[in-house]
C-alpha positions as a printed NumPy array, in Angstrom:
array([[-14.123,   6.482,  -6.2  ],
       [-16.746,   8.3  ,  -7.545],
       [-20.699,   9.458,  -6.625],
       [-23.95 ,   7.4  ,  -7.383],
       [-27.107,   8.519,  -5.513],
       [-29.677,   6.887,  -3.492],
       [-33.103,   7.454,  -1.672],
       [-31.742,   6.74 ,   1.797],
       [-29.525,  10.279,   2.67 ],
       [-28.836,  12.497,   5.097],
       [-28.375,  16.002,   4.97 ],
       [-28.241,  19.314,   6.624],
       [-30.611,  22.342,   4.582],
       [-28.701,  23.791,   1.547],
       [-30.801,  25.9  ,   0.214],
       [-30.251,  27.559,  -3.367],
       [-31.098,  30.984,  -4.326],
       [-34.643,  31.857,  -5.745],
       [-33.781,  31.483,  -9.512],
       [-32.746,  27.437,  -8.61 ],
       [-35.261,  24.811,  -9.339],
       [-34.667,  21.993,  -6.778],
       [-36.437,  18.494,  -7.8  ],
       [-35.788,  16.267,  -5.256],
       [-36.771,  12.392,  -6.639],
       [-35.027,  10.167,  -4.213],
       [-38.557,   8.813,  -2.641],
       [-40.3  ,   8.86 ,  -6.161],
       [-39.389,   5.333,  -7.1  ],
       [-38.176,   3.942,  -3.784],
       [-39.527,   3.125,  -0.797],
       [-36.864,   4.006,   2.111],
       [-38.123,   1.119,   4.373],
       [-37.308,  -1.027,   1.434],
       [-33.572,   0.927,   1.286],
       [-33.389,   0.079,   4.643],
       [-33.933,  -3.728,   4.237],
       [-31.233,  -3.95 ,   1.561],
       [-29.107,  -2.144,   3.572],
       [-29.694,  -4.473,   6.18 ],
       [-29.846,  -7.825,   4.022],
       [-26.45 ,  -6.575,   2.662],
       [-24.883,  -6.279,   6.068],
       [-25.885,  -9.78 ,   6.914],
       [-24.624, -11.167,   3.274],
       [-21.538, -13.46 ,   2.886],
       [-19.501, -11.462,   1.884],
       [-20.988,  -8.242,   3.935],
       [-21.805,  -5.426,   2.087],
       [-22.516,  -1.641,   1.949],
       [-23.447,   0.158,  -1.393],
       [-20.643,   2.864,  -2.557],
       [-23.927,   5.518,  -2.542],
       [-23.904,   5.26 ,   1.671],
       [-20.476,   7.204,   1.161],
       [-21.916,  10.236,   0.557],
       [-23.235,  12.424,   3.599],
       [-22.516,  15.427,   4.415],
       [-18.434,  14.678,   6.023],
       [-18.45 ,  11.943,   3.068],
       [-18.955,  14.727,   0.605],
       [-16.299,  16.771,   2.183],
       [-13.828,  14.193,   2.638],
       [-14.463,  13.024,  -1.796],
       [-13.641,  16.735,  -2.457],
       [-10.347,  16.873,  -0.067],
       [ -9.862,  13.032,  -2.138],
       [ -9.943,  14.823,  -5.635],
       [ -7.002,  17.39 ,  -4.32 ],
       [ -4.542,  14.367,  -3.457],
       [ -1.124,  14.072,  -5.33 ],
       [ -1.965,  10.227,  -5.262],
       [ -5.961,  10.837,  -7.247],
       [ -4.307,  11.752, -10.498],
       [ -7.655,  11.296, -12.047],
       [ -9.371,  14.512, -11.091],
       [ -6.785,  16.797, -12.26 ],
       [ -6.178,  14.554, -15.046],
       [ -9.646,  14.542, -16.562],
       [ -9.61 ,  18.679, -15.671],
       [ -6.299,  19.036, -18.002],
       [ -8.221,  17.285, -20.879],
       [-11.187,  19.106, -20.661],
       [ -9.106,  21.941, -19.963],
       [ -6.562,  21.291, -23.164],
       [ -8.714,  20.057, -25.463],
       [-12.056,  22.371, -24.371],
       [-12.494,  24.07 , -28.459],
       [-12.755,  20.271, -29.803],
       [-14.69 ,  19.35 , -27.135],
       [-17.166,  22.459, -27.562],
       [-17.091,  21.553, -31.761],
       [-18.374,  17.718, -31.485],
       [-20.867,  18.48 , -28.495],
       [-22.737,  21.863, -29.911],
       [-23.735,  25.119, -28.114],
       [-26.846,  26.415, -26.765],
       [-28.097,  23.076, -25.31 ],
       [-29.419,  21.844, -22.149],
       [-26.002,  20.382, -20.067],
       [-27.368,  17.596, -17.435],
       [-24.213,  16.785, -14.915],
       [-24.937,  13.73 , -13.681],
       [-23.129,  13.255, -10.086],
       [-22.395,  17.002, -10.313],
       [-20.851,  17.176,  -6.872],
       [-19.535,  20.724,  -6.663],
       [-20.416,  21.344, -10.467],
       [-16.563,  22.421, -10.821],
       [-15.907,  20.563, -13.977],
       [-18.988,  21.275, -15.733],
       [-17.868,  24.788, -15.053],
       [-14.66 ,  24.483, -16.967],
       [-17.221,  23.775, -19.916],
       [-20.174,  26.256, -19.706],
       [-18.556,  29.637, -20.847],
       [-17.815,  28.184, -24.198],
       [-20.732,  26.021, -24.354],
       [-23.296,  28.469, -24.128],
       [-25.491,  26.129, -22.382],
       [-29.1  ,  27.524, -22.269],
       [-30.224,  24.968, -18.863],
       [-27.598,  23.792, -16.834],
       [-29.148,  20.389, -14.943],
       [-27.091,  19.399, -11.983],
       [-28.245,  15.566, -10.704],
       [-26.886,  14.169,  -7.728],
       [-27.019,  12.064,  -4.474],
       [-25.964,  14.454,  -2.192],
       [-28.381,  17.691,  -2.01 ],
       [-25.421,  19.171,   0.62 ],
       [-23.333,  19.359,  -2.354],
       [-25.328,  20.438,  -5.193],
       [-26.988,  23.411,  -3.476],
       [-23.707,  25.347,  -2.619],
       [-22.916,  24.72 ,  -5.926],
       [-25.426,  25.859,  -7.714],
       [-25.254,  29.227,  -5.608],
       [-21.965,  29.709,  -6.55 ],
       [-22.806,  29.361, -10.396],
       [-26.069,  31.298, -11.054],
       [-24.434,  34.763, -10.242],
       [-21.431,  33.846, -12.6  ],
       [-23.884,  32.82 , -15.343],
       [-27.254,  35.293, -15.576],
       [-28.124,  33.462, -18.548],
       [-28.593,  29.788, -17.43 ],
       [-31.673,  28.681, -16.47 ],
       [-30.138,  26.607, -13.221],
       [-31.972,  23.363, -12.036],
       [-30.604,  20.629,  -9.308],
       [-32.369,  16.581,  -9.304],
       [-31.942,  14.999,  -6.017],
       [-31.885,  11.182,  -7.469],
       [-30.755,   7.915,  -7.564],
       [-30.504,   7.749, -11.551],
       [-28.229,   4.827, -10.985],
       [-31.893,   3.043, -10.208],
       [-34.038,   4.818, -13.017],
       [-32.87 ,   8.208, -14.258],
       [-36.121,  10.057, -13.871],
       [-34.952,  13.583, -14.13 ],
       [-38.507,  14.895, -13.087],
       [-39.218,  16.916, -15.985],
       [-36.427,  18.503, -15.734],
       [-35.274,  18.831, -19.212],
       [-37.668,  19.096, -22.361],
       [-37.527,  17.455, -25.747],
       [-34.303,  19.652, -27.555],
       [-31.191,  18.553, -27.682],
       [-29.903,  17.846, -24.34 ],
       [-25.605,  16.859, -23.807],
       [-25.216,  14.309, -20.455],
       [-21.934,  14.767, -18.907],
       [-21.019,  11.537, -16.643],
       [-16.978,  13.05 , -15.409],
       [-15.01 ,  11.499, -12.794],
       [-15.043,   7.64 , -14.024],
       [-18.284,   7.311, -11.993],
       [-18.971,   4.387, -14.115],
       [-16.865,   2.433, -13.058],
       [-18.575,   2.065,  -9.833],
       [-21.177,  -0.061, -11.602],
       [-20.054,  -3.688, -13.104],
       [-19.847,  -3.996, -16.939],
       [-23.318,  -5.066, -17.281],
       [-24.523,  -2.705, -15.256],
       [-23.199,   0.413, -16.798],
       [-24.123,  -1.193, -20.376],
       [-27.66 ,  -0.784, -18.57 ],
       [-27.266,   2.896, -17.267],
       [-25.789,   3.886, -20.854],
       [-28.596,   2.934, -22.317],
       [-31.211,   4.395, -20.513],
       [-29.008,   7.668, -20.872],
       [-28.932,   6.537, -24.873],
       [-32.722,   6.262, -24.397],
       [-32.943,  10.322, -23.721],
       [-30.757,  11.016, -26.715],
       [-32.949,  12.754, -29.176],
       [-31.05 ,  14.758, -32.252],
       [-28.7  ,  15.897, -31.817],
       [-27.904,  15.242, -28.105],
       [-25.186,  12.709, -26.813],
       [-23.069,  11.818, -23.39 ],
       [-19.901,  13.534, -22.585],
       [-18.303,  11.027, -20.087],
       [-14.901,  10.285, -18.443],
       [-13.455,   7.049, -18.339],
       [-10.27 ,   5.819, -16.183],
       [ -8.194,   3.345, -17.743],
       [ -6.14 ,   0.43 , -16.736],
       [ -2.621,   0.976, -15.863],
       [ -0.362,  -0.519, -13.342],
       [ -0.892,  -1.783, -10.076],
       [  1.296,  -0.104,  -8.044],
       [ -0.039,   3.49 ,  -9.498],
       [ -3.125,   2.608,  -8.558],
       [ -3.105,   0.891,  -5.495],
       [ -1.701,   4.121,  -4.203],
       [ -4.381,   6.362,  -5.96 ],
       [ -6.583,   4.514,  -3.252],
       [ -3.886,   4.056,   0.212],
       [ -2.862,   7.849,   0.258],
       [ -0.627,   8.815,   2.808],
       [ -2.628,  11.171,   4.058],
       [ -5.358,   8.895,   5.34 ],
       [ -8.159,  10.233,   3.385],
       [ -9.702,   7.631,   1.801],
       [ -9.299,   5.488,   4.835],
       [-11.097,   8.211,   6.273],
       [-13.833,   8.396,   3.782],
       [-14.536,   4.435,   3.605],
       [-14.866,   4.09 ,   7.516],
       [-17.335,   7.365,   7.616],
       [-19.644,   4.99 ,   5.8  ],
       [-20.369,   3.323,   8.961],
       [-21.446,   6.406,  10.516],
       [-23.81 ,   6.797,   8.034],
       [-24.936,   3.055,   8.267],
       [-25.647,   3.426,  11.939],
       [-27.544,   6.77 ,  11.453],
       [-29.943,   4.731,   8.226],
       [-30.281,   1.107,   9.509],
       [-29.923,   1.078,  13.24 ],
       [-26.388,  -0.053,  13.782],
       [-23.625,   0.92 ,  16.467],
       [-20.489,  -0.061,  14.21 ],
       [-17.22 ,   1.494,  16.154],
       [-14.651,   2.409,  12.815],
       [-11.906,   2.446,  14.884],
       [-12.897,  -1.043,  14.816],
       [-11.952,  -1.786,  11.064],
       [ -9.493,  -1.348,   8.717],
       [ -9.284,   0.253,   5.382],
       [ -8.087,  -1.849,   2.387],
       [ -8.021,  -1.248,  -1.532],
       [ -6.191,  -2.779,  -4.014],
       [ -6.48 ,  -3.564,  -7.744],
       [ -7.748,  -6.757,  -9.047],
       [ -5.696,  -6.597, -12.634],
       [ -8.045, -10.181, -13.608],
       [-11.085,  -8.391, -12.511],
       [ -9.802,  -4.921, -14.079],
       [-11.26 ,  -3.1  , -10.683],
       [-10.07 ,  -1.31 ,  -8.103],
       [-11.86 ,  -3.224,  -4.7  ],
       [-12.635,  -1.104,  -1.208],
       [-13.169,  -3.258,   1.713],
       [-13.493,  -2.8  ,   5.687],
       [-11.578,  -5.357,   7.385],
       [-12.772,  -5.986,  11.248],
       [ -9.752,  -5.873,  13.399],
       [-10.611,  -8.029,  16.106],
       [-13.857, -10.34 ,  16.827],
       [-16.725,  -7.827,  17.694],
       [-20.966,  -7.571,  18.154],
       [-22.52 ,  -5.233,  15.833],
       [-26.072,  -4.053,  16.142],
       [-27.921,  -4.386,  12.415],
       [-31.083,  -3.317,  11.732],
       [-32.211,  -4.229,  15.534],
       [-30.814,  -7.776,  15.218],
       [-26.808,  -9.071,  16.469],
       [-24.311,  -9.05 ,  13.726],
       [-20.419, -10.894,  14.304],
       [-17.972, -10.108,  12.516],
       [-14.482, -11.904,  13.064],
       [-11.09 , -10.916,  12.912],
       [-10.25 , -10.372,   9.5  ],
       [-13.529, -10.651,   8.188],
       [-14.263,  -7.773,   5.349],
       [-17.261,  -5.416,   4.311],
       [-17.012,  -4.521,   0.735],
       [-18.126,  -0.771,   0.06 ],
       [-16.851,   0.064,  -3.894],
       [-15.733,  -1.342,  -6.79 ],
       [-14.033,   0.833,  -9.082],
       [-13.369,  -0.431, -12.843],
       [-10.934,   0.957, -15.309],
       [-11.508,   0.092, -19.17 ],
       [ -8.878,   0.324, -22.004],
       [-10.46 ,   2.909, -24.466],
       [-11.395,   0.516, -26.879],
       [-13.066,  -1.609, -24.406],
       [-15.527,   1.24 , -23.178],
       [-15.721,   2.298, -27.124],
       [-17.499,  -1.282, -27.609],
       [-19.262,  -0.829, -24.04 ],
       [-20.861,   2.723, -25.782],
       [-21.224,   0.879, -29.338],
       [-23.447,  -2.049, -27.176],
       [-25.748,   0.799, -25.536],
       [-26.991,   2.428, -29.266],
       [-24.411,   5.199, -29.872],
       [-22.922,   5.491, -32.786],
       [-20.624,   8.442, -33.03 ],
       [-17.483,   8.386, -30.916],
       [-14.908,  10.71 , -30.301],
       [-12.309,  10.497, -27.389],
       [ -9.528,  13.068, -26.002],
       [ -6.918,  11.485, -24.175],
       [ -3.73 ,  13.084, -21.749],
       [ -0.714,  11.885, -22.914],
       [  0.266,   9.47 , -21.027],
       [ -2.996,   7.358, -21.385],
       [ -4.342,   7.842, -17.679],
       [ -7.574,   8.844, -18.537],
       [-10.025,   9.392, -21.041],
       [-12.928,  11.544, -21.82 ],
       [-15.793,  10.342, -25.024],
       [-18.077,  11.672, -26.305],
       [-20.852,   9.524, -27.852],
       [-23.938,  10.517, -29.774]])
């Protein structure tokens, strides 16, 4: 699990204080009727399905952030020790007094672990989900008077047009969470280099990576016992109905994840329970018993195999902090 961004959203009014610069870009490059037909067109597909970036409105966002606290999600309080444990070396390869762009910011809380010993001069948070982001960001300017604080409501997973947002010194990207791994191997060779592309001197990508491991560990990072992911993948389907004109029931599917070891993925699906009419986009949609909707894919890399991933985009410097057991890691590239 993790958090793209898309033009198609919908949120209450989060407003940020005065000193906040808000871009939002999510209709800049997109046309939402043309969102809409995707959505639709994927709904219809064999297999059915539903882009991971429908997960997040506003009960999505809140039900990723109860996700993160699990004692089955090691990988948010993973990634947190290492950038909490290894925050001086961290700090040494990256530099101080740059411009810090957190792409899929959320609620900004690990690019806060950072910023006191970074020294960041423009703190850029870029995300999906304006509902998160603007809380954030009100929480952080009083705590730093000295960053210049800007939000980007985008889909950079499309094109990451950051709306002049940041200007031509050296700028550190910070991709946490294993986000990439939401996008297939060729596609996240594609958003690494367009991030590669903004790289002047000096500047580089601070990202976190989670890597393969066994099954069973994580198969239940996604099946707590709790519920909450189930939760979170059915909410999707409230969101479907409120974008594309659908009445899917959730109590009428399942959740299922597993890991695909051949694959190297973690797979999210909806499974219909039982034989039943959907409404899609205005038209009649069947699914039958047993019949799934896939809504993420989530793919872990060995370290060396996202090394050569971030080698293949254009960087050329690599350094990588690890816990120690191996769960996760966090590189920085430049």
């Amino acid at each position: 699990m993790s958090k793209p961004a898309t033009a198609l959203h919908t949120v209450t009014e989060h407003s940020p204080p005065a000193r906040v610069r808000l871009l939002d870009r999510r209709n800049a490059h997109a046309d939402p009727d043309d969102e809409r037909r995707a959505l639709v067109a994927g709904l219809f597909a064999a297999p059915a399905v539903i882009s991971p970036k429908y997960f997040y409105d506003d009960i999505g966002c809140t039900l990723f952030e109860a996700i993160c606290s699990l004692p089955e999600y090691y990988p948010t309080r993973t990634e947190r020790a290492i950038l909490t444990t290894h925050r001086d070396s961290i700090v040494q390869a990256v530099g101080t007094g740059r411009q810090f762009v957190d792409l899929g910011a959320g609620d900004c809380a690990k690019a806060a672990l950072l910023l006191p010993a970074l020294h960041a001069r423009r703190y850029v948070a870029v995300d999906i989900a304006e509902a998160a982001i603007g809380p954030a960001l009100s929480r952080l300017t009083p705590v730093f008077p000295r960053v210049e604080f800007m939000g980007v409501v985008t889909d950079f997973s499309r094109r990451l047009d950051l709306g002049g947002a940041i200007d031509a010194g050296p700028v550190t990207f910070f991709y946490p969470g294993s986000s990439i791994g939401n996008f297939t191997p060729d596609e996240a060779l594609s958003l690494l280099r367009r991030v590669r592309d903004l790289c002047g001197p000096e500047s580089g990508l601070l990202i976190g990576v989670d890597t393969k491991k066994d099954k069973a560990r994580l198969d239940a990072a996604y099946n707590d016992t709790l519920g909450v992911t189930a939760a979170f993948n059915l909410n999707v389907l409230n969101h479907v109905n409120v974008l594309a004109d659908c009445d899917f029931k959730p109590a009428g599917f399942a959740h299922v994840a597993f890991y695909e070891p051949i694959k190297g993925r973690v797979e999210m699906h909806l499974e219909s329970r039982h034989l039943q009419r959907v409404r899609v986009g205005g038209r009649e949609r069947v699914f039958v018993e047993g019949e799934r909707i896939h809504t993420e894919n989530s793919y872990k890399y060995h370290p060396g195999e996202f090394a050569d991933l971030l080698a293949s985009a254009g960087f050329t410097e690599l350094r990588v902090w690890q816990d120690d057991a191996g769960d996760f890691a966090v590189f920085y590239a430049s």
